[in-house]
């Protein structure tokens, strides 16, 4: 089965209590279960991680590149300024979909720039947990998961 990493950046461990008017009431555990269940339906083996630490996030991106693992990434605030994360993602060897729970384009101007978008296959934003489900569907399509003759 195709492995997929769903990586989440800073403050996303606080989902559920963090600005619920913006990010909803689902917790990170709810998000992880939704992703794993969506993955099962799509023939993807999904692992969900979260970190507040830029260096740890970059290590995970290197790990994904080395293992040719597709990534769904919510870079959170790193989206807007982390050139180090962008440079790590530029080395990717498998599909990358950027996700956001909220729609950054409809929020403060500092959120309108994504330094990550240019190295991703695409971005899904503004649909809450469904952003992740749509991103996993895109990954499944890109890797041909569940289709005859696709990689194990
Ligand atoms: C976010 C949007 C970012 O602007 C913000 O810094 C986050 C969450 C989202 O999922 O909507 O932490 O990535």
Short mmCIF file of C-alpha atoms and ligand atoms in Angstrom, two decimals:
data_model
loop_
_atom_site.label_atom_id
_atom_site.label_comp_id
_atom_site.label_asym_id
_atom_site.label_seq_id
_atom_site.Cartn_x
_atom_site.Cartn_y
_atom_site.Cartn_z
CA UNK A 1 0.00 0.00 0.00
CA UNK A 2 1.23 3.53 -0.76
CA UNK A 3 2.53 5.31 2.32
CA UNK A 4 1.56 8.98 2.73
CA UNK A 5 2.82 11.43 5.32
CA UNK A 6 0.42 14.13 6.52
CA UNK A 7 2.61 16.76 8.17
CA UNK A 8 1.29 19.60 10.29
CA UNK A 9 3.19 22.66 11.45
CA UNK A 10 3.14 24.94 14.48
CA UNK A 11 0.08 25.44 16.69
CA UNK A 12 -1.93 22.76 14.89
CA UNK A 13 -1.52 20.58 17.98
CA UNK A 14 -3.86 23.10 19.64
CA UNK A 15 -6.74 22.47 17.23
CA UNK A 16 -10.05 22.28 19.05
CA UNK A 17 -9.15 25.11 21.43
CA UNK A 18 -7.26 27.34 18.96
CA UNK A 19 -9.49 30.06 17.47
CA UNK A 20 -12.39 27.66 16.84
CA UNK A 21 -14.21 30.35 14.86
CA UNK A 22 -11.36 30.14 12.32
CA UNK A 23 -10.18 26.53 12.58
CA UNK A 24 -13.26 24.67 13.80
CA UNK A 25 -13.78 22.45 16.83
CA UNK A 26 -12.06 19.27 15.60
CA UNK A 27 -8.87 18.32 17.44
CA UNK A 28 -5.62 17.09 15.92
CA UNK A 29 -6.68 13.57 16.96
CA UNK A 30 -9.94 14.01 15.02
CA UNK A 31 -7.97 15.29 12.02
CA UNK A 32 -5.63 12.30 12.20
CA UNK A 33 -8.50 9.81 12.35
CA UNK A 34 -10.25 11.51 9.40
CA UNK A 35 -7.03 11.31 7.37
CA UNK A 36 -6.38 7.65 8.23
CA UNK A 37 -9.99 6.70 7.40
CA UNK A 38 -9.91 8.64 4.11
CA UNK A 39 -6.61 6.95 3.34
CA UNK A 40 -8.12 3.49 3.94
CA UNK A 41 -10.88 4.28 1.46
CA UNK A 42 -8.32 5.42 -1.12
CA UNK A 43 -5.82 2.60 -0.62
CA UNK A 44 -3.30 4.84 1.15
CA UNK A 45 -1.48 4.08 4.40
CA UNK A 46 -1.56 7.48 6.11
CA UNK A 47 0.71 8.60 8.96
CA UNK A 48 -0.11 11.93 10.62
CA UNK A 49 2.48 14.03 12.47
CA UNK A 50 2.58 17.50 14.00
CA UNK A 51 5.46 19.65 15.20
CA UNK A 52 6.03 23.18 16.41
CA UNK A 53 9.70 22.86 15.45
CA UNK A 54 11.01 23.94 12.04
CA UNK A 55 14.08 21.69 12.21
CA UNK A 56 11.96 18.64 12.98
CA UNK A 57 9.62 19.46 10.09
CA UNK A 58 12.59 19.77 7.74
CA UNK A 59 13.95 16.39 8.93
CA UNK A 60 10.57 14.79 8.14
CA UNK A 61 10.60 16.36 4.66
CA UNK A 62 14.11 14.95 4.06
CA UNK A 63 12.90 11.54 5.28
CA UNK A 64 9.97 11.68 2.83
CA UNK A 65 12.29 12.65 -0.04
CA UNK A 66 14.69 9.78 0.76
CA UNK A 67 11.83 7.24 0.90
CA UNK A 68 9.93 8.70 -2.08
CA UNK A 69 6.90 9.20 0.17
CA UNK A 70 4.07 11.53 -0.98
CA UNK A 71 3.29 14.34 1.46
CA UNK A 72 0.20 16.31 2.42
CA UNK A 73 1.54 19.37 4.24
CA UNK A 74 -0.11 22.02 6.35
CA UNK A 75 2.92 24.20 7.01
CA UNK A 76 0.81 26.52 9.24
CA UNK A 77 2.71 29.78 9.84
CA UNK A 78 5.86 28.33 8.17
CA UNK A 79 3.85 28.75 4.96
CA UNK A 80 4.43 32.44 4.98
CA UNK A 81 8.15 32.78 5.71
CA UNK A 82 10.13 29.54 5.90
CA UNK A 83 12.55 29.50 2.98
CA UNK A 84 14.36 26.65 4.74
CA UNK A 85 11.21 24.51 4.54
CA UNK A 86 10.65 25.52 0.92
CA UNK A 87 14.23 24.54 0.03
CA UNK A 88 13.73 21.16 1.72
CA UNK A 89 10.46 20.62 -0.17
CA UNK A 90 12.14 21.52 -3.46
CA UNK A 91 14.11 18.25 -3.08
CA UNK A 92 10.93 16.19 -3.03
CA UNK A 93 10.80 12.96 -5.01
CA UNK A 94 7.04 12.31 -4.79
CA UNK A 95 3.81 14.34 -4.94
CA UNK A 96 3.27 17.20 -2.48
CA UNK A 97 -0.08 18.86 -1.76
CA UNK A 98 -0.22 21.97 0.46
CA UNK A 99 -3.33 22.20 2.66
CA UNK A 100 -4.92 24.79 4.91
CA UNK A 101 -8.00 24.52 7.11
CA UNK A 102 -8.83 28.19 6.63
CA UNK A 103 -8.54 30.21 3.44
CA UNK A 104 -5.40 32.31 3.93
CA UNK A 105 -6.25 34.41 0.85
CA UNK A 106 -9.33 35.71 2.66
CA UNK A 107 -7.42 36.63 5.84
CA UNK A 108 -4.64 39.06 6.91
CA UNK A 109 -2.31 40.17 4.12
CA UNK A 110 0.74 38.40 5.64
CA UNK A 111 -1.10 35.12 4.98
CA UNK A 112 -1.52 35.86 1.27
CA UNK A 113 2.03 34.73 0.48
CA UNK A 114 2.93 31.05 0.48
CA UNK A 115 6.63 30.36 -0.03
CA UNK A 116 5.72 26.65 -0.30
CA UNK A 117 3.06 26.79 -3.04
CA UNK A 118 5.60 27.05 -5.85
CA UNK A 119 7.13 23.65 -5.08
CA UNK A 120 3.81 21.82 -4.49
CA UNK A 121 1.66 20.00 -7.04
CA UNK A 122 -1.23 22.09 -5.77
CA UNK A 123 -2.95 23.67 -2.79
CA UNK A 124 -6.30 22.99 -1.08
CA UNK A 125 -7.48 25.68 1.34
CA UNK A 126 -10.58 26.81 3.12
CA UNK A 127 -12.54 23.60 3.62
CA UNK A 128 -11.59 22.63 7.18
CA UNK A 129 -10.87 18.91 7.58
CA UNK A 130 -12.20 18.38 4.08
CA UNK A 131 -9.10 20.19 2.76
CA UNK A 132 -7.10 17.16 3.91
CA UNK A 133 -9.57 14.69 2.37
CA UNK A 134 -9.38 16.51 -0.97
CA UNK A 135 -5.58 16.60 -0.76
CA UNK A 136 -5.47 12.83 -0.11
CA UNK A 137 -7.74 12.27 -3.12
CA UNK A 138 -5.30 14.31 -5.22
CA UNK A 139 -2.35 12.26 -3.91
CA UNK A 140 -4.20 8.99 -4.67
CA UNK A 141 -4.80 10.15 -8.21
CA UNK A 142 -1.21 11.33 -8.66
CA UNK A 143 0.29 8.02 -7.49
CA UNK A 144 -2.38 5.85 -9.09
CA UNK A 145 -3.21 4.18 -5.77
CA UNK A 146 -5.63 1.28 -5.95
CA UNK A 147 -5.35 0.93 -9.73
CA UNK A 148 -4.15 -2.34 -11.32
CA UNK A 149 -0.42 -2.34 -11.92
CA UNK A 150 0.26 0.52 -9.49
CA UNK A 151 3.18 0.31 -7.09
CA UNK A 152 2.55 -1.75 -3.91
C1 LIG B 1 -3.23 27.56 8.46
C2 LIG B 1 -3.23 29.01 7.95
C3 LIG B 1 -1.96 29.73 8.39
O1 LIG B 1 -2.00 31.08 7.95
C4 LIG B 1 -1.83 29.72 9.90
O2 LIG B 1 -0.59 30.29 10.28
C5 LIG B 1 -2.00 28.37 10.50
C6 LIG B 1 -3.02 27.48 9.95
C7 LIG B 1 -4.55 26.83 8.12
O3 LIG B 1 -4.58 25.61 8.17
O4 LIG B 1 -5.57 27.49 7.86
O5 LIG B 1 -1.39 28.03 11.50
O6 LIG B 1 -2.18 26.86 7.79
#
